[in-house]
mmCIF file of C-alpha atoms in Angstrom:
data_model
loop_
_atom_site.group_PDB
_atom_site.id
_atom_site.type_symbol
_atom_site.label_atom_id
_atom_site.label_comp_id
_atom_site.label_asym_id
_atom_site.label_seq_id
_atom_site.Cartn_x
_atom_site.Cartn_y
_atom_site.Cartn_z
ATOM 1 C CA UNK A 1 2.411 -25.705 28.563
ATOM 2 C CA UNK A 2 -0.849 -25.087 30.353
ATOM 3 C CA UNK A 3 -4.111 -24.984 28.347
ATOM 4 C CA UNK A 4 -4.117 -21.198 28.632
ATOM 5 C CA UNK A 5 -0.543 -20.969 27.373
ATOM 6 C CA UNK A 6 -1.422 -23.240 24.461
ATOM 7 C CA UNK A 7 -4.437 -21.128 23.547
ATOM 8 C CA UNK A 8 -2.386 -17.953 23.715
ATOM 9 C CA UNK A 9 0.526 -19.441 21.807
ATOM 10 C CA UNK A 10 -1.636 -20.965 19.099
ATOM 11 C CA UNK A 11 -3.304 -17.608 18.436
ATOM 12 C CA UNK A 12 -0.118 -15.534 18.568
ATOM 13 C CA UNK A 13 -0.854 -13.771 21.821
ATOM 14 C CA UNK A 14 1.625 -12.518 24.414
ATOM 15 C CA UNK A 15 4.550 -12.810 22.009
ATOM 16 C CA UNK A 16 4.708 -16.591 22.371
ATOM 17 C CA UNK A 17 6.999 -18.297 19.846
ATOM 18 C CA UNK A 18 5.124 -20.001 17.022
ATOM 19 C CA UNK A 19 7.776 -22.698 16.646
ATOM 20 C CA UNK A 20 6.388 -25.330 19.064
ATOM 21 C CA UNK A 21 3.018 -25.090 17.344
ATOM 22 C CA UNK A 22 4.495 -25.142 13.849
ATOM 23 C CA UNK A 23 6.311 -28.350 14.792
ATOM 24 C CA UNK A 24 3.049 -29.972 15.918
ATOM 25 C CA UNK A 25 1.204 -28.910 12.772
ATOM 26 C CA UNK A 26 4.002 -30.118 10.495
ATOM 27 C CA UNK A 27 4.058 -33.458 12.324
ATOM 28 C CA UNK A 28 0.331 -33.782 11.642
ATOM 29 C CA UNK A 29 1.006 -32.930 7.985
ATOM 30 C CA UNK A 30 3.582 -35.705 7.831
ATOM 31 C CA UNK A 31 0.982 -38.146 9.117
ATOM 32 C CA UNK A 32 -1.487 -37.059 6.431
ATOM 33 C CA UNK A 33 0.791 -38.758 3.886
ATOM 34 C CA UNK A 34 0.540 -42.135 5.610
ATOM 35 C CA UNK A 35 -1.957 -44.771 4.508
ATOM 36 C CA UNK A 36 -5.398 -44.294 6.016
ATOM 37 C CA UNK A 37 -5.045 -47.321 8.280
ATOM 38 C CA UNK A 38 -1.834 -45.866 9.777
ATOM 39 C CA UNK A 39 -3.068 -42.368 10.595
ATOM 40 C CA UNK A 40 -4.932 -43.007 13.858
ATOM 41 C CA UNK A 41 -2.077 -45.079 15.267
ATOM 42 C CA UNK A 42 0.556 -42.539 14.227
ATOM 43 C CA UNK A 43 -1.238 -39.657 15.963
ATOM 44 C CA UNK A 44 -0.312 -41.069 19.374
ATOM 45 C CA UNK A 45 3.369 -40.466 18.579
ATOM 46 C CA UNK A 46 2.890 -36.689 18.227
ATOM 47 C CA UNK A 47 4.188 -34.935 21.366
ATOM 48 C CA UNK A 48 2.245 -32.220 23.201
ATOM 49 C CA UNK A 49 3.097 -28.733 21.851
ATOM 50 C CA UNK A 50 6.509 -27.714 23.140
ATOM 51 C CA UNK A 51 7.516 -31.254 24.129
ATOM 52 C CA UNK A 52 9.992 -33.506 22.345
ATOM 53 C CA UNK A 53 8.268 -36.815 23.080
ATOM 54 C CA UNK A 54 4.725 -38.064 23.758
ATOM 55 C CA UNK A 55 3.646 -37.623 27.378
ATOM 56 C CA UNK A 56 0.088 -38.615 28.242
ATOM 57 C CA UNK A 57 0.469 -37.087 31.707
ATOM 58 C CA UNK A 58 0.532 -33.675 29.965
ATOM 59 C CA UNK A 59 -1.819 -34.269 27.065
ATOM 60 C CA UNK A 60 -2.345 -36.299 23.912
ATOM 61 C CA UNK A 61 -3.504 -36.134 20.301
ATOM 62 C CA UNK A 62 -6.278 -38.217 18.775
ATOM 63 C CA UNK A 63 -8.146 -38.422 15.470
ATOM 64 C CA UNK A 64 -11.699 -37.110 15.934
ATOM 65 C CA UNK A 65 -12.871 -36.989 12.291
ATOM 66 C CA UNK A 66 -11.718 -38.973 9.278
ATOM 67 C CA UNK A 67 -9.460 -39.695 7.666
ATOM 68 C CA UNK A 68 -11.710 -39.160 4.673
ATOM 69 C CA UNK A 69 -10.654 -39.180 1.037
ATOM 70 C CA UNK A 70 -12.277 -38.919 -2.365
ATOM 71 C CA UNK A 71 -12.851 -41.847 -4.710
ATOM 72 C CA UNK A 72 -9.546 -41.536 -6.593
ATOM 73 C CA UNK A 73 -7.392 -40.852 -3.498
ATOM 74 C CA UNK A 74 -6.373 -37.436 -4.799
ATOM 75 C CA UNK A 75 -7.465 -35.584 -1.650
ATOM 76 C CA UNK A 76 -7.513 -36.589 1.996
ATOM 77 C CA UNK A 77 -8.410 -34.739 5.176
ATOM 78 C CA UNK A 78 -8.648 -35.580 8.838
ATOM 79 C CA UNK A 79 -9.172 -33.706 12.096
ATOM 80 C CA UNK A 80 -7.093 -34.236 15.230
ATOM 81 C CA UNK A 81 -7.655 -32.835 18.700
ATOM 82 C CA UNK A 82 -5.075 -32.107 21.375
ATOM 83 C CA UNK A 83 -6.591 -32.841 24.794
ATOM 84 C CA UNK A 84 -5.148 -31.523 28.052
ATOM 85 C CA UNK A 85 -4.700 -34.379 30.526
ATOM 86 C CA UNK A 86 -5.586 -32.455 33.694
ATOM 87 C CA UNK A 87 -8.867 -30.990 32.456
ATOM 88 C CA UNK A 88 -9.641 -33.697 29.877
ATOM 89 C CA UNK A 89 -10.750 -30.912 27.513
ATOM 90 C CA UNK A 90 -9.596 -30.386 23.917
ATOM 91 C CA UNK A 91 -7.461 -27.258 23.576
ATOM 92 C CA UNK A 92 -6.699 -27.472 19.842
ATOM 93 C CA UNK A 93 -8.689 -28.844 16.916
ATOM 94 C CA UNK A 94 -6.569 -29.247 13.792
ATOM 95 C CA UNK A 95 -8.049 -29.867 10.352
ATOM 96 C CA UNK A 96 -5.212 -31.334 8.289
ATOM 97 C CA UNK A 97 -5.329 -31.421 4.486
ATOM 98 C CA UNK A 98 -3.098 -33.705 2.448
ATOM 99 C CA UNK A 99 -1.785 -32.794 -0.977
ATOM 100 C CA UNK A 100 -2.743 -34.423 -4.259
ATOM 101 C CA UNK A 101 -1.077 -37.630 -5.496
ATOM 102 C CA UNK A 102 1.565 -37.932 -2.814
ATOM 103 C CA UNK A 103 3.209 -40.841 -4.628
ATOM 104 C CA UNK A 104 4.616 -38.492 -7.254
ATOM 105 C CA UNK A 105 8.320 -38.527 -6.461
ATOM 106 C CA UNK A 106 9.344 -35.349 -8.205
ATOM 107 C CA UNK A 107 7.952 -31.943 -7.269
ATOM 108 C CA UNK A 108 7.980 -30.860 -10.898
ATOM 109 C CA UNK A 109 5.226 -33.423 -11.367
ATOM 110 C CA UNK A 110 3.379 -31.788 -8.485
ATOM 111 C CA UNK A 111 3.641 -28.391 -10.184
ATOM 112 C CA UNK A 112 2.230 -29.926 -13.352
ATOM 113 C CA UNK A 113 -0.676 -31.276 -11.330
ATOM 114 C CA UNK A 114 -1.222 -27.865 -9.823
ATOM 115 C CA UNK A 115 -1.385 -26.327 -13.276
ATOM 116 C CA UNK A 116 -3.499 -29.007 -14.924
ATOM 117 C CA UNK A 117 -5.772 -30.030 -12.044
ATOM 118 C CA UNK A 118 -6.175 -26.621 -10.393
ATOM 119 C CA UNK A 119 -6.469 -24.752 -13.705
ATOM 120 C CA UNK A 120 -4.428 -21.759 -12.623
ATOM 121 C CA UNK A 121 -4.926 -19.702 -15.831
ATOM 122 C CA UNK A 122 -8.626 -19.279 -14.931
ATOM 123 C CA UNK A 123 -9.486 -17.239 -11.838
ATOM 124 C CA UNK A 124 -12.925 -17.029 -10.252
ATOM 125 C CA UNK A 125 -14.621 -15.211 -7.379
ATOM 126 C CA UNK A 126 -15.084 -16.702 -3.934
ATOM 127 C CA UNK A 127 -18.599 -18.208 -3.695
ATOM 128 C CA UNK A 128 -19.181 -16.650 -0.263
ATOM 129 C CA UNK A 129 -17.929 -13.221 -1.377
ATOM 130 C CA UNK A 130 -18.853 -12.876 -5.034
ATOM 131 C CA UNK A 131 -18.773 -9.064 -4.969
ATOM 132 C CA UNK A 132 -15.145 -8.987 -3.817
ATOM 133 C CA UNK A 133 -12.342 -8.503 -6.368
ATOM 134 C CA UNK A 134 -10.532 -11.420 -4.731
ATOM 135 C CA UNK A 135 -9.959 -14.240 -7.204
ATOM 136 C CA UNK A 136 -8.671 -17.794 -6.844
ATOM 137 C CA UNK A 137 -7.744 -20.431 -9.393
ATOM 138 C CA UNK A 138 -10.813 -22.141 -10.839
ATOM 139 C CA UNK A 139 -9.251 -25.503 -10.114
ATOM 140 C CA UNK A 140 -8.709 -24.513 -6.478
ATOM 141 C CA UNK A 141 -12.441 -23.932 -6.221
ATOM 142 C CA UNK A 142 -13.019 -27.388 -7.696
ATOM 143 C CA UNK A 143 -10.637 -28.896 -5.145
ATOM 144 C CA UNK A 144 -12.442 -27.046 -2.358
ATOM 145 C CA UNK A 145 -15.685 -28.622 -3.556
ATOM 146 C CA UNK A 146 -14.058 -32.040 -3.091
ATOM 147 C CA UNK A 147 -13.015 -31.200 0.480
ATOM 148 C CA UNK A 148 -16.488 -29.870 1.277
ATOM 149 C CA UNK A 149 -18.042 -33.189 0.230
ATOM 150 C CA UNK A 150 -15.692 -35.475 2.177
ATOM 151 C CA UNK A 151 -17.581 -37.339 4.882
ATOM 152 C CA UNK A 152 -16.682 -39.322 7.993
ATOM 153 C CA UNK A 153 -19.365 -41.264 9.860
ATOM 154 C CA UNK A 154 -21.973 -39.369 7.894
ATOM 155 C CA UNK A 155 -20.605 -35.926 8.784
ATOM 156 C CA UNK A 156 -18.885 -33.420 6.526
ATOM 157 C CA UNK A 157 -16.413 -30.899 7.919
ATOM 158 C CA UNK A 158 -19.101 -28.211 7.839
ATOM 159 C CA UNK A 159 -21.226 -30.460 10.074
ATOM 160 C CA UNK A 160 -18.496 -31.724 12.332
ATOM 161 C CA UNK A 161 -16.255 -28.736 13.035
ATOM 162 C CA UNK A 162 -18.853 -26.271 14.462
ATOM 163 C CA UNK A 163 -20.473 -29.059 16.490
ATOM 164 C CA UNK A 164 -17.159 -30.243 17.943
ATOM 165 C CA UNK A 165 -16.089 -26.721 18.841
ATOM 166 C CA UNK A 166 -19.401 -25.955 20.549
ATOM 167 C CA UNK A 167 -19.427 -29.248 22.459
ATOM 168 C CA UNK A 168 -15.887 -28.791 23.790
ATOM 169 C CA UNK A 169 -15.677 -25.194 25.029
ATOM 170 C CA UNK A 170 -14.319 -23.750 21.781
ATOM 171 C CA UNK A 171 -10.782 -25.102 21.312
ATOM 172 C CA UNK A 172 -8.630 -23.075 18.910
ATOM 173 C CA UNK A 173 -9.260 -24.196 15.325
ATOM 174 C CA UNK A 174 -6.170 -24.743 13.171
ATOM 175 C CA UNK A 175 -6.293 -25.529 9.442
ATOM 176 C CA UNK A 176 -3.012 -26.839 8.073
ATOM 177 C CA UNK A 177 -1.387 -28.597 5.138
ATOM 178 C CA UNK A 178 1.889 -29.151 3.303
ATOM 179 C CA UNK A 179 2.393 -28.466 -0.416
ATOM 180 C CA UNK A 180 -0.963 -28.853 -2.202
ATOM 181 C CA UNK A 181 -2.494 -29.302 1.237
ATOM 182 C CA UNK A 182 -1.107 -25.871 2.106
ATOM 183 C CA UNK A 183 -2.709 -24.396 -0.995
ATOM 184 C CA UNK A 184 -6.046 -25.894 0.046
ATOM 185 C CA UNK A 185 -5.583 -24.561 3.577
ATOM 186 C CA UNK A 186 -5.718 -20.995 2.237
ATOM 187 C CA UNK A 187 -9.241 -21.585 0.894
ATOM 188 C CA UNK A 188 -10.592 -24.104 3.430
ATOM 189 C CA UNK A 189 -9.929 -21.731 6.358
ATOM 190 C CA UNK A 190 -11.912 -18.857 4.741
ATOM 191 C CA UNK A 191 -14.675 -21.294 3.767
ATOM 192 C CA UNK A 192 -15.044 -22.535 7.350
ATOM 193 C CA UNK A 193 -15.056 -18.935 8.542
ATOM 194 C CA UNK A 194 -17.771 -18.088 6.007
ATOM 195 C CA UNK A 195 -20.123 -20.673 7.516
ATOM 196 C CA UNK A 196 -20.953 -18.165 10.237
ATOM 197 C CA UNK A 197 -21.312 -20.907 12.828
ATOM 198 C CA UNK A 198 -17.755 -20.839 14.212
ATOM 199 C CA UNK A 199 -16.902 -18.377 16.968
ATOM 200 C CA UNK A 200 -13.569 -19.959 17.932
ATOM 201 C CA UNK A 201 -10.305 -18.474 16.681
ATOM 202 C CA UNK A 202 -9.258 -19.874 13.286
ATOM 203 C CA UNK A 203 -5.540 -20.044 12.474
ATOM 204 C CA UNK A 204 -4.362 -21.171 9.004
ATOM 205 C CA UNK A 205 -0.871 -22.721 8.980
ATOM 206 C CA UNK A 206 0.778 -23.658 5.686
ATOM 207 C CA UNK A 207 4.030 -25.334 4.724
ATOM 208 C CA UNK A 208 5.531 -25.207 1.212
ATOM 209 C CA UNK A 209 2.259 -23.842 -0.173
ATOM 210 C CA UNK A 210 1.961 -22.512 -3.726
ATOM 211 C CA UNK A 211 -0.207 -19.479 -4.394
ATOM 212 C CA UNK A 212 -3.924 -19.887 -5.100
ATOM 213 C CA UNK A 213 -5.134 -16.327 -5.684
ATOM 214 C CA UNK A 214 -4.523 -12.780 -6.832
ATOM 215 C CA UNK A 215 -3.354 -9.765 -4.825
ATOM 216 C CA UNK A 216 -6.890 -8.967 -3.688
ATOM 217 C CA UNK A 217 -7.273 -12.489 -2.331
ATOM 218 C CA UNK A 218 -3.965 -12.182 -0.458
ATOM 219 C CA UNK A 219 -5.168 -8.888 1.043
ATOM 220 C CA UNK A 220 -8.539 -10.310 2.105
ATOM 221 C CA UNK A 221 -6.845 -13.398 3.535
ATOM 222 C CA UNK A 222 -4.480 -11.235 5.593
ATOM 223 C CA UNK A 223 -7.380 -9.133 6.856
ATOM 224 C CA UNK A 224 -9.605 -12.070 7.740
ATOM 225 C CA UNK A 225 -6.795 -13.931 9.499
ATOM 226 C CA UNK A 226 -4.831 -11.380 11.446
ATOM 227 C CA UNK A 227 -2.717 -14.261 12.756
ATOM 228 C CA UNK A 228 -1.641 -17.028 10.406
ATOM 229 C CA UNK A 229 1.484 -19.070 9.749
ATOM 230 C CA UNK A 230 3.177 -19.590 6.384
ATOM 231 C CA UNK A 231 6.459 -21.468 6.267
ATOM 232 C CA UNK A 232 8.496 -21.774 3.104
ATOM 233 C CA UNK A 233 12.002 -22.945 2.320
ATOM 234 C CA UNK A 234 13.679 -20.475 -0.019
ATOM 235 C CA UNK A 235 15.298 -23.414 -1.836
ATOM 236 C CA UNK A 236 11.922 -25.042 -2.534
ATOM 237 C CA UNK A 237 10.468 -24.557 -6.017
ATOM 238 C CA UNK A 238 6.819 -25.192 -5.033
ATOM 239 C CA UNK A 239 6.186 -21.968 -3.014
ATOM 240 C CA UNK A 240 7.372 -20.053 -6.106
ATOM 241 C CA UNK A 241 4.321 -21.254 -8.024
ATOM 242 C CA UNK A 242 2.680 -19.306 -9.423
ATOM 243 C CA UNK A 243 3.973 -15.863 -8.540
ATOM 244 C CA UNK A 244 7.653 -16.391 -9.419
ATOM 245 C CA UNK A 245 8.088 -18.939 -12.205
ATOM 246 C CA UNK A 246 11.299 -17.295 -13.527
ATOM 247 C CA UNK A 247 12.858 -17.786 -10.094
ATOM 248 C CA UNK A 248 12.417 -21.554 -10.371
ATOM 249 C CA UNK A 249 14.852 -21.760 -13.277
ATOM 250 C CA UNK A 250 17.656 -20.114 -11.297
ATOM 251 C CA UNK A 251 16.906 -21.355 -7.786
ATOM 252 C CA UNK A 252 19.711 -23.944 -7.681
ATOM 253 C CA UNK A 253 22.447 -21.852 -9.267
ATOM 254 C CA UNK A 254 24.205 -21.720 -5.846
ATOM 255 C CA UNK A 255 24.309 -25.529 -6.026
ATOM 256 C CA UNK A 256 25.786 -25.416 -9.556
ATOM 257 C CA UNK A 257 22.699 -27.179 -10.883
ATOM 258 C CA UNK A 258 20.750 -26.224 -13.992
ATOM 259 C CA UNK A 259 17.204 -27.382 -14.738
ATOM 260 C CA UNK A 260 16.746 -30.039 -17.423
ATOM 261 C CA UNK A 261 15.252 -29.037 -20.728
ATOM 262 C CA UNK A 262 11.782 -30.301 -19.977
ATOM 263 C CA UNK A 263 11.668 -28.052 -16.902
ATOM 264 C CA UNK A 264 12.726 -24.910 -18.746
ATOM 265 C CA UNK A 265 10.330 -25.749 -21.584
ATOM 266 C CA UNK A 266 7.557 -26.270 -19.057
ATOM 267 C CA UNK A 267 8.287 -22.984 -17.334
ATOM 268 C CA UNK A 268 8.110 -21.141 -20.645
ATOM 269 C CA UNK A 269 4.819 -22.855 -21.414
ATOM 270 C CA UNK A 270 3.355 -21.950 -18.027
ATOM 271 C CA UNK A 271 4.579 -18.354 -18.199
ATOM 272 C CA UNK A 272 2.856 -17.933 -21.568
ATOM 273 C CA UNK A 273 -0.383 -19.396 -20.245
ATOM 274 C CA UNK A 274 -0.299 -17.082 -17.237
ATOM 275 C CA UNK A 275 0.332 -13.817 -19.076
ATOM 276 C CA UNK A 276 -1.944 -11.195 -17.600
ATOM 277 C CA UNK A 277 -2.819 -13.419 -14.625
ATOM 278 C CA UNK A 278 -1.653 -12.315 -11.178
ATOM 279 C CA UNK A 279 -0.769 -14.614 -8.292
ATOM 280 C CA UNK A 280 0.438 -13.272 -4.939
ATOM 281 C CA UNK A 281 1.477 -15.022 -1.731
ATOM 282 C CA UNK A 282 -0.075 -13.824 1.551
ATOM 283 C CA UNK A 283 2.217 -11.344 3.283
ATOM 284 C CA UNK A 284 2.571 -13.175 6.607
ATOM 285 C CA UNK A 285 5.387 -15.660 6.295
ATOM 286 C CA UNK A 286 8.363 -17.315 7.903
ATOM 287 C CA UNK A 287 11.183 -17.874 5.455
ATOM 288 C CA UNK A 288 13.345 -20.887 6.233
ATOM 289 C CA UNK A 289 16.847 -20.380 4.884
ATOM 290 C CA UNK A 290 17.706 -23.329 2.692
ATOM 291 C CA UNK A 291 21.054 -24.663 1.588
ATOM 292 C CA UNK A 292 22.278 -27.056 -1.074
ATOM 293 C CA UNK A 293 21.743 -30.668 -0.060
ATOM 294 C CA UNK A 294 24.355 -33.327 -0.777
ATOM 295 C CA UNK A 295 21.439 -35.713 -1.455
ATOM 296 C CA UNK A 296 20.476 -33.764 -4.561
ATOM 297 C CA UNK A 297 23.136 -34.434 -7.178
ATOM 298 C CA UNK A 298 20.870 -33.384 -10.037
ATOM 299 C CA UNK A 299 18.313 -30.572 -10.276
ATOM 300 C CA UNK A 300 15.194 -32.739 -9.867
ATOM 301 C CA UNK A 301 16.613 -34.574 -6.844
ATOM 302 C CA UNK A 302 17.581 -31.270 -5.234
ATOM 303 C CA UNK A 303 14.019 -30.035 -5.746
ATOM 304 C CA UNK A 304 12.663 -33.185 -4.124
ATOM 305 C CA UNK A 305 14.889 -32.895 -1.079
ATOM 306 C CA UNK A 306 14.088 -29.208 -0.578
ATOM 307 C CA UNK A 307 10.327 -29.863 -0.723
ATOM 308 C CA UNK A 308 10.393 -32.714 1.797
ATOM 309 C CA UNK A 309 8.604 -32.276 5.115
ATOM 310 C CA UNK A 310 11.804 -33.513 6.765
ATOM 311 C CA UNK A 311 13.697 -30.596 5.245
ATOM 312 C CA UNK A 312 11.076 -28.226 6.635
ATOM 313 C CA UNK A 313 11.252 -29.857 10.061
ATOM 314 C CA UNK A 314 15.038 -29.548 10.422
ATOM 315 C CA UNK A 315 15.250 -25.764 11.037
ATOM 316 C CA UNK A 316 12.238 -25.946 13.357
ATOM 317 C CA UNK A 317 14.079 -28.460 15.540
ATOM 318 C CA UNK A 318 11.221 -30.936 15.786
ATOM 319 C CA UNK A 319 11.077 -34.712 15.607
ATOM 320 C CA UNK A 320 9.888 -36.284 12.353
ATOM 321 C CA UNK A 321 6.953 -38.664 12.652
ATOM 322 C CA UNK A 322 7.508 -41.983 10.918
ATOM 323 C CA UNK A 323 4.801 -44.457 9.861
ATOM 324 C CA UNK A 324 4.039 -47.259 12.339
ATOM 325 C CA UNK A 325 6.645 -49.926 11.735
ATOM 326 C CA UNK A 326 8.914 -47.438 9.969
ATOM 327 C CA UNK A 327 7.712 -48.288 6.474
ATOM 328 C CA UNK A 328 5.096 -47.119 4.053
ATOM 329 C CA UNK A 329 5.657 -43.358 3.850
ATOM 330 C CA UNK A 330 5.757 -42.066 0.263
ATOM 331 C CA UNK A 331 9.037 -40.524 -0.830
ATOM 332 C CA UNK A 332 7.704 -36.955 -0.854
ATOM 333 C CA UNK A 333 7.724 -37.116 2.954
ATOM 334 C CA UNK A 334 11.426 -37.906 3.154
ATOM 335 C CA UNK A 335 12.759 -37.728 -0.357
ATOM 336 C CA UNK A 336 15.688 -39.996 -1.106
ATOM 337 C CA UNK A 337 17.052 -39.842 -4.669
ATOM 338 C CA UNK A 338 17.480 -43.051 -6.583
#
């Protein structure tokens, strides 16, 4: 694709399919789960949008900020740029957000982290729009504060992103993440927009993201980002948090699998805590039709397989990015029971 075609496709213009771009963003999400010393090297294996293999004669990806993480390794972010070979100009700038505690093998543990760390029973206003009825989880705001303070070479994202965009003829800005990283994407994109120093198009792209806010937040998000991407596998329990907890208990009935007692007890506990609290997913979405996996013989294993980035990549038709040397990726990237 030419730089103009990439710009148009990345911003949803001219009816261009989102799939080639979703593949690129998901590949970058996969890399966010690698160890920090693997990320820069792995970026070179990401193909240009719409291509199936790296080709430096067309263009290439590189890390331009980060990776940066907090002291306890619970959050990590990096920024990658796609540069067109002919013009030598960046066309896309992607801020990629990793989820929390990627070494947790079972997604039920991730949901528990979401509840405990992000404090979903308490909802608060957006700091940059305090008069709006939009509300997000109090813990999400705390997590956003962590992302805002991450620094690479002395620059935070609020320093780096506007400067990079202005210095490079305004490439399209993408904010993306998988799982908890997807949840953070839905608040980091509005925060960057609220800075008032970014004139480039901003496109949020989430994969397997749980909800972070109420119906008013979903409405504001949809208004502020007239074009966004949200991919979710309908056999994945995580995108059902926190708007559809009852659906988690029955999600694997087609697979003849029932949740263990600690899951049903946990769901009951969460439902009680969330009485009177509303969570709504943004309207824009692409539902990926899931199916029972032979790798998931028990409920928890099935949940792990369905949440994997490899499971999300399969219907998109892209190539999975593996860590340099083929080792070191945590199991949430390509979940294998046992």
